[in-house]
Amino acid sequence: MRSSYPRNRPGGRPAARLAATLAGTLLAASACAVGPTPGQPAAEVAVPIATGSPSAAAPTPTGIPTTSGASAPVPDALRFTARTLDGTAFSAADLAGRPVVLWFWAPWCATCASQAWTVAEIAPKYRDTVPIVGVAGLGEQKAMRSFVTEFELAGTPQLDDRAGALWRRFEIVEQSTFVIIDRDGKVVHQGFLDGEDLTRRVAALAG
């Protein structure tokens, strides 16, 4: 199930007010409710990378080898840094020159859970050619970590976006959402994908 972002959390807890004062009402009774956890600490995410700064100086993303040799130009879509759920520094600039898939998920979302097994299956296979990076939001860190453990996603970088910085940056309004960025840095897809479509698209990008 999916819904607009941000909304009220399950159980009627009020959503925390985001910097842009994003708020609204639930679109459908059957949709997954969303909204950042009230009183949560700001996650260390979405720090812009200065234009012209060498990607070699940025932290190495967890579980994804950096491109060897001369660094590729960093497109705007990959000019951000974050922290993974285990606290490791992450720089999207290290992925420049390759297609990248960003997966925006929430730990309580049934749709996300149904897609997690596909991500866990294909991400290791394509990590050198089409890295898949999870962006966890709309929940507490403990629940996010439990989700990663349950669906065996530990081998793929999973970013801690409790503050919603990356969700706002990419204008994510529902979960589960996949953002596919081609090797030139252009967003070629943003929206829902089932397991079959995701696998087909990633295989095509790797070819």
PDB file of C-alpha atoms in Angstrom:
ATOM      1  CA  MET A   1       0.000   0.000   0.000  1.00  0.00           C
ATOM      2  CA  ARG A   2       1.175   3.539  -0.763  1.00  0.00           C
ATOM      3  CA  SER A   3       0.288   7.064   0.202  1.00  0.00           C
ATOM      4  CA  SER A   4       1.301  10.686  -0.145  1.00  0.00           C
ATOM      5  CA  TYR A   5       4.231  12.097   1.890  1.00  0.00           C
ATOM      6  CA  PRO A   6       4.070  13.359   4.536  1.00  0.00           C
ATOM      7  CA  ARG A   7       0.966  12.113   6.365  1.00  0.00           C
ATOM      8  CA  ASN A   8       0.060  10.854   9.841  1.00  0.00           C
ATOM      9  CA  ARG A   9       1.800   7.765  11.164  1.00  0.00           C
ATOM     10  CA  PRO A  10      -0.212   4.572  11.869  1.00  0.00           C
ATOM     11  CA  GLY A  11      -2.180   4.788  15.075  1.00  0.00           C
ATOM     12  CA  GLY A  12      -3.015   8.454  14.606  1.00  0.00           C
ATOM     13  CA  ARG A  13       0.273   9.957  15.861  1.00  0.00           C
ATOM     14  CA  PRO A  14       0.683  13.467  14.310  1.00  0.00           C
ATOM     15  CA  ALA A  15       3.423  13.893  11.704  1.00  0.00           C
ATOM     16  CA  ALA A  16       6.309  16.204  12.605  1.00  0.00           C
ATOM     17  CA  ARG A  17       6.316  19.486  10.699  1.00  0.00           C
ATOM     18  CA  LEU A  18       8.992  19.454   7.991  1.00  0.00           C
ATOM     19  CA  ALA A  19      11.015  22.522   7.028  1.00  0.00           C
ATOM     20  CA  ALA A  20       8.777  23.203   4.060  1.00  0.00           C
ATOM     21  CA  THR A  21       5.651  22.801   6.262  1.00  0.00           C
ATOM     22  CA  LEU A  22       4.507  19.836   4.223  1.00  0.00           C
ATOM     23  CA  ALA A  23       1.248  18.434   5.588  1.00  0.00           C
ATOM     24  CA  GLY A  24      -2.073  17.036   4.428  1.00  0.00           C
ATOM     25  CA  THR A  25      -4.754  14.484   5.004  1.00  0.00           C
ATOM     26  CA  LEU A  26      -4.853  10.802   4.170  1.00  0.00           C
ATOM     27  CA  LEU A  27      -5.746  10.250   0.491  1.00  0.00           C
ATOM     28  CA  ALA A  28      -7.371   6.870   0.940  1.00  0.00           C
ATOM     29  CA  ALA A  29      -8.284   4.698   3.873  1.00  0.00           C
ATOM     30  CA  SER A  30      -6.470   1.756   2.341  1.00  0.00           C
ATOM     31  CA  ALA A  31      -3.162   3.560   1.825  1.00  0.00           C
ATOM     32  CA  CYS A  32      -0.069   3.199   4.031  1.00  0.00           C
ATOM     33  CA  ALA A  33       0.179   6.218   6.335  1.00  0.00           C
ATOM     34  CA  VAL A  34       3.410   8.211   6.339  1.00  0.00           C
ATOM     35  CA  GLY A  35       5.179  10.932   8.273  1.00  0.00           C
ATOM     36  CA  PRO A  36       8.456  11.463  10.116  1.00  0.00           C
ATOM     37  CA  THR A  37       8.749  10.397  13.729  1.00  0.00           C
ATOM     38  CA  PRO A  38       7.945  13.275  16.126  1.00  0.00           C
ATOM     39  CA  GLY A  39      10.970  14.550  18.015  1.00  0.00           C
ATOM     40  CA  GLN A  40      13.422  12.494  15.997  1.00  0.00           C
ATOM     41  CA  PRO A  41      17.019  13.764  15.629  1.00  0.00           C
ATOM     42  CA  ALA A  42      18.007  15.218  12.289  1.00  0.00           C
ATOM     43  CA  ALA A  43      19.697  12.596  10.133  1.00  0.00           C
ATOM     44  CA  GLU A  44      23.041  13.478   8.596  1.00  0.00           C
ATOM     45  CA  VAL A  45      21.896  13.383   4.989  1.00  0.00           C
ATOM     46  CA  ALA A  46      21.718  15.400   1.791  1.00  0.00           C
ATOM     47  CA  VAL A  47      24.849  17.449   2.337  1.00  0.00           C
ATOM     48  CA  PRO A  48      25.566  18.957  -1.101  1.00  0.00           C
ATOM     49  CA  ILE A  49      28.932  18.194  -2.649  1.00  0.00           C
ATOM     50  CA  ALA A  50      30.629  21.337  -3.859  1.00  0.00           C
ATOM     51  CA  THR A  51      30.966  21.684  -7.611  1.00  0.00           C
ATOM     52  CA  GLY A  52      34.397  20.676  -8.769  1.00  0.00           C
ATOM     53  CA  SER A  53      35.361  18.785  -5.621  1.00  0.00           C
ATOM     54  CA  PRO A  54      37.020  15.449  -6.463  1.00  0.00           C
ATOM     55  CA  SER A  55      34.873  12.421  -5.730  1.00  0.00           C
ATOM     56  CA  ALA A  56      37.985  10.573  -4.591  1.00  0.00           C
ATOM     57  CA  ALA A  57      37.935  12.687  -1.421  1.00  0.00           C
ATOM     58  CA  ALA A  58      34.400  11.594  -0.535  1.00  0.00           C
ATOM     59  CA  PRO A  59      33.663   8.619   1.762  1.00  0.00           C
ATOM     60  CA  THR A  60      33.393   5.215   0.134  1.00  0.00           C
ATOM     61  CA  PRO A  61      29.777   3.952   0.038  1.00  0.00           C
ATOM     62  CA  THR A  62      29.123   0.758   1.942  1.00  0.00           C
ATOM     63  CA  GLY A  63      29.105  -2.383  -0.154  1.00  0.00           C
ATOM     64  CA  ILE A  64      29.679  -0.685  -3.528  1.00  0.00           C
ATOM     65  CA  PRO A  65      33.153  -0.553  -5.083  1.00  0.00           C
ATOM     66  CA  THR A  66      34.136   2.875  -6.400  1.00  0.00           C
ATOM     67  CA  THR A  67      34.929   3.356 -10.053  1.00  0.00           C
ATOM     68  CA  SER A  68      38.604   2.753 -10.669  1.00  0.00           C
ATOM     69  CA  GLY A  69      40.772   5.114 -12.658  1.00  0.00           C
ATOM     70  CA  ALA A  70      39.831   8.705 -13.472  1.00  0.00           C
ATOM     71  CA  SER A  71      36.722   9.876 -11.655  1.00  0.00           C
ATOM     72  CA  ALA A  72      33.620  10.527 -13.756  1.00  0.00           C
ATOM     73  CA  PRO A  73      31.893  13.940 -13.715  1.00  0.00           C
ATOM     74  CA  VAL A  74      29.385  14.043 -10.872  1.00  0.00           C
ATOM     75  CA  PRO A  75      25.841  14.877 -12.061  1.00  0.00           C
ATOM     76  CA  ASP A  76      23.540  16.981  -9.906  1.00  0.00           C
ATOM     77  CA  ALA A  77      21.399  13.940  -9.075  1.00  0.00           C
ATOM     78  CA  LEU A  78      24.368  12.344  -7.294  1.00  0.00           C
ATOM     79  CA  ARG A  79      25.608  15.422  -5.428  1.00  0.00           C
ATOM     80  CA  PHE A  80      24.617  14.348  -1.934  1.00  0.00           C
ATOM     81  CA  THR A  81      26.064  12.596   1.074  1.00  0.00           C
ATOM     82  CA  ALA A  82      24.363  10.648   3.845  1.00  0.00           C
ATOM     83  CA  ARG A  83      24.833   8.054   6.566  1.00  0.00           C
ATOM     84  CA  THR A  84      23.851   4.427   6.278  1.00  0.00           C
ATOM     85  CA  LEU A  85      21.717   2.774   8.946  1.00  0.00           C
ATOM     86  CA  ASP A  86      24.893   1.391  10.523  1.00  0.00           C
ATOM     87  CA  GLY A  87      26.429   4.883  10.668  1.00  0.00           C
ATOM     88  CA  THR A  88      28.859   4.589   7.747  1.00  0.00           C
ATOM     89  CA  ALA A  89      29.519   7.707   5.676  1.00  0.00           C
ATOM     90  CA  PHE A  90      28.068   7.548   2.153  1.00  0.00           C
ATOM     91  CA  SER A  91      28.816   9.716  -0.874  1.00  0.00           C
ATOM     92  CA  ALA A  92      26.664   9.325  -3.981  1.00  0.00           C
ATOM     93  CA  ALA A  93      29.417  11.017  -6.000  1.00  0.00           C
ATOM     94  CA  ASP A  94      31.370   7.752  -5.853  1.00  0.00           C
ATOM     95  CA  LEU A  95      28.687   6.186  -8.067  1.00  0.00           C
ATOM     96  CA  ALA A  96      29.116   8.701 -10.910  1.00  0.00           C
ATOM     97  CA  GLY A  97      29.546   7.139 -14.345  1.00  0.00           C
ATOM     98  CA  ARG A  98      27.219   4.220 -13.642  1.00  0.00           C
ATOM     99  CA  PRO A  99      23.440   3.840 -13.652  1.00  0.00           C
ATOM    100  CA  VAL A 100      22.082   4.024 -10.108  1.00  0.00           C
ATOM    101  CA  VAL A 101      18.788   2.901  -8.566  1.00  0.00           C
ATOM    102  CA  LEU A 102      17.523   4.651  -5.425  1.00  0.00           C
ATOM    103  CA  TRP A 103      14.818   2.759  -3.556  1.00  0.00           C
ATOM    104  CA  PHE A 104      12.721   4.846  -1.152  1.00  0.00           C
ATOM    105  CA  TRP A 105      11.067   2.628   1.443  1.00  0.00           C
ATOM    106  CA  ALA A 106       9.460   2.686   4.893  1.00  0.00           C
ATOM    107  CA  PRO A 107       9.807  -0.131   7.441  1.00  0.00           C
ATOM    108  CA  TRP A 108       6.060  -0.535   8.033  1.00  0.00           C
ATOM    109  CA  CYS A 109       5.072  -0.450   4.328  1.00  0.00           C
ATOM    110  CA  ALA A 110       3.642  -3.755   3.044  1.00  0.00           C
ATOM    111  CA  THR A 111       4.472  -2.871  -0.567  1.00  0.00           C
ATOM    112  CA  CYS A 112       8.084  -2.205   0.386  1.00  0.00           C
ATOM    113  CA  ALA A 113       8.247  -5.558   2.134  1.00  0.00           C
ATOM    114  CA  SER A 114       6.971  -7.335  -0.969  1.00  0.00           C
ATOM    115  CA  GLN A 115       9.712  -5.719  -3.066  1.00  0.00           C
ATOM    116  CA  ALA A 116      12.504  -6.228  -0.551  1.00  0.00           C
ATOM    117  CA  TRP A 117      13.179  -9.829  -1.545  1.00  0.00           C
ATOM    118  CA  THR A 118      13.697  -8.813  -5.183  1.00  0.00           C
ATOM    119  CA  VAL A 119      16.086  -6.041  -4.163  1.00  0.00           C
ATOM    120  CA  ALA A 120      17.990  -8.436  -1.895  1.00  0.00           C
ATOM    121  CA  GLU A 121      18.251 -10.947  -4.745  1.00  0.00           C
ATOM    122  CA  ILE A 122      19.425  -8.704  -7.583  1.00  0.00           C
ATOM    123  CA  ALA A 123      21.401  -5.979  -5.781  1.00  0.00           C
ATOM    124  CA  PRO A 124      24.519  -8.116  -5.119  1.00  0.00           C
ATOM    125  CA  LYS A 125      24.516  -9.328  -8.725  1.00  0.00           C
ATOM    126  CA  TYR A 126      24.529  -5.831 -10.191  1.00  0.00           C
ATOM    127  CA  ARG A 127      26.348  -3.859  -7.481  1.00  0.00           C
ATOM    128  CA  ASP A 128      29.375  -3.196  -9.744  1.00  0.00           C
ATOM    129  CA  THR A 129      27.313  -2.163 -12.781  1.00  0.00           C
ATOM    130  CA  VAL A 130      23.978  -0.810 -11.503  1.00  0.00           C
ATOM    131  CA  PRO A 131      24.219  -0.071  -7.761  1.00  0.00           C
ATOM    132  CA  ILE A 132      20.918  -0.191  -5.866  1.00  0.00           C
ATOM    133  CA  VAL A 133      20.798   2.045  -2.813  1.00  0.00           C
ATOM    134  CA  GLY A 134      17.951   1.969  -0.306  1.00  0.00           C
ATOM    135  CA  VAL A 135      16.728   5.221   1.274  1.00  0.00           C
ATOM    136  CA  ALA A 136      14.868   4.392   4.479  1.00  0.00           C
ATOM    137  CA  GLY A 137      12.455   6.968   5.857  1.00  0.00           C
ATOM    138  CA  LEU A 138       9.159   7.509   7.642  1.00  0.00           C
ATOM    139  CA  GLY A 139      10.029   5.369  10.619  1.00  0.00           C
ATOM    140  CA  GLU A 140      12.274   4.809  13.598  1.00  0.00           C
ATOM    141  CA  GLN A 141      15.836   3.591  13.184  1.00  0.00           C
ATOM    142  CA  LYS A 142      15.214   0.400  15.170  1.00  0.00           C
ATOM    143  CA  ALA A 143      12.349  -0.565  12.849  1.00  0.00           C
ATOM    144  CA  MET A 144      14.464   0.252   9.793  1.00  0.00           C
ATOM    145  CA  ARG A 145      17.296  -1.956  11.009  1.00  0.00           C
ATOM    146  CA  SER A 146      14.872  -4.796  11.746  1.00  0.00           C
ATOM    147  CA  PHE A 147      13.492  -4.476   8.203  1.00  0.00           C
ATOM    148  CA  VAL A 148      17.018  -4.743   6.757  1.00  0.00           C
ATOM    149  CA  THR A 149      17.751  -7.820   8.849  1.00  0.00           C
ATOM    150  CA  GLU A 150      14.444  -9.536   8.102  1.00  0.00           C
ATOM    151  CA  PHE A 151      14.758  -9.127   4.338  1.00  0.00           C
ATOM    152  CA  GLU A 152      18.516  -9.738   4.161  1.00  0.00           C
ATOM    153  CA  LEU A 153      19.367  -6.314   2.773  1.00  0.00           C
ATOM    154  CA  ALA A 154      22.575  -5.825   4.747  1.00  0.00           C
ATOM    155  CA  GLY A 155      24.727  -6.368   1.643  1.00  0.00           C
ATOM    156  CA  THR A 156      23.233  -3.265  -0.004  1.00  0.00           C
ATOM    157  CA  PRO A 157      23.695   0.319   1.245  1.00  0.00           C
ATOM    158  CA  GLN A 158      20.610   1.446   3.163  1.00  0.00           C
ATOM    159  CA  LEU A 159      20.608   5.166   3.944  1.00  0.00           C
ATOM    160  CA  ASP A 160      19.117   6.569   7.146  1.00  0.00           C
ATOM    161  CA  ASP A 161      16.763   9.347   6.007  1.00  0.00           C
ATOM    162  CA  ARG A 162      14.589   9.730   9.107  1.00  0.00           C
ATOM    163  CA  ALA A 163      14.690  13.515   8.672  1.00  0.00           C
ATOM    164  CA  GLY A 164      13.278  13.182   5.132  1.00  0.00           C
ATOM    165  CA  ALA A 165      16.017  15.262   3.480  1.00  0.00           C
ATOM    166  CA  LEU A 166      16.528  12.926   0.525  1.00  0.00           C
ATOM    167  CA  TRP A 167      12.802  12.272   0.196  1.00  0.00           C
ATOM    168  CA  ARG A 168      12.279  16.019  -0.211  1.00  0.00           C
ATOM    169  CA  ARG A 169      15.303  16.397  -2.477  1.00  0.00           C
ATOM    170  CA  PHE A 170      13.895  13.865  -4.956  1.00  0.00           C
ATOM    171  CA  GLU A 171      10.285  14.971  -4.351  1.00  0.00           C
ATOM    172  CA  ILE A 172       9.161  11.540  -3.229  1.00  0.00           C
ATOM    173  CA  VAL A 173       5.438  11.607  -2.431  1.00  0.00           C
ATOM    174  CA  GLU A 174       4.731   7.912  -1.913  1.00  0.00           C
ATOM    175  CA  GLN A 175       6.431   4.686  -1.039  1.00  0.00           C
ATOM    176  CA  SER A 176       7.632   2.373  -2.364  1.00  0.00           C
ATOM    177  CA  THR A 177       9.302   4.520  -5.055  1.00  0.00           C
ATOM    178  CA  PHE A 178      12.234   3.697  -7.307  1.00  0.00           C
ATOM    179  CA  VAL A 179      14.340   6.483  -8.836  1.00  0.00           C
ATOM    180  CA  ILE A 180      16.499   5.270 -11.723  1.00  0.00           C
ATOM    181  CA  ILE A 181      19.399   7.508 -12.778  1.00  0.00           C
ATOM    182  CA  ASP A 182      21.223   6.633 -16.004  1.00  0.00           C
ATOM    183  CA  ARG A 183      25.001   6.753 -16.433  1.00  0.00           C
ATOM    184  CA  ASP A 184      24.775  10.374 -17.612  1.00  0.00           C
ATOM    185  CA  GLY A 185      22.982  11.417 -14.433  1.00  0.00           C
ATOM    186  CA  LYS A 186      19.509  11.768 -15.948  1.00  0.00           C
ATOM    187  CA  VAL A 187      16.499  10.491 -13.999  1.00  0.00           C
ATOM    188  CA  VAL A 188      14.854   8.072 -16.437  1.00  0.00           C
ATOM    189  CA  HIS A 189      12.237   6.645 -14.086  1.00  0.00           C
ATOM    190  CA  GLN A 190      10.613   7.721 -10.834  1.00  0.00           C
ATOM    191  CA  GLY A 191       7.712   5.759  -9.422  1.00  0.00           C
ATOM    192  CA  PHE A 192       6.470   2.300  -8.586  1.00  0.00           C
ATOM    193  CA  LEU A 193       8.046  -0.876 -10.018  1.00  0.00           C
ATOM    194  CA  ASP A 194       7.109  -4.448  -9.242  1.00  0.00           C
ATOM    195  CA  GLY A 195       9.814  -7.074  -8.883  1.00  0.00           C
ATOM    196  CA  GLU A 196       9.650  -8.183 -12.512  1.00  0.00           C
ATOM    197  CA  ASP A 197       9.858  -4.644 -13.900  1.00  0.00           C
ATOM    198  CA  LEU A 198      12.721  -3.742 -11.568  1.00  0.00           C
ATOM    199  CA  THR A 199      14.706  -6.808 -12.574  1.00  0.00           C
ATOM    200  CA  ARG A 200      14.140  -6.156 -16.266  1.00  0.00           C
ATOM    201  CA  ARG A 201      15.157  -2.493 -16.050  1.00  0.00           C
ATOM    202  CA  VAL A 202      18.285  -3.171 -14.032  1.00  0.00           C
ATOM    203  CA  ALA A 203      19.365  -5.952 -16.394  1.00  0.00           C
ATOM    204  CA  ALA A 204      18.873  -3.614 -19.375  1.00  0.00           C
ATOM    205  CA  LEU A 205      20.949  -0.884 -17.734  1.00  0.00           C
ATOM    206  CA  ALA A 206      23.739  -3.332 -16.983  1.00  0.00           C
ATOM    207  CA  GLY A 207      23.844  -4.582 -20.577  1.00  0.00           C
TER     208      GLY A 207
END
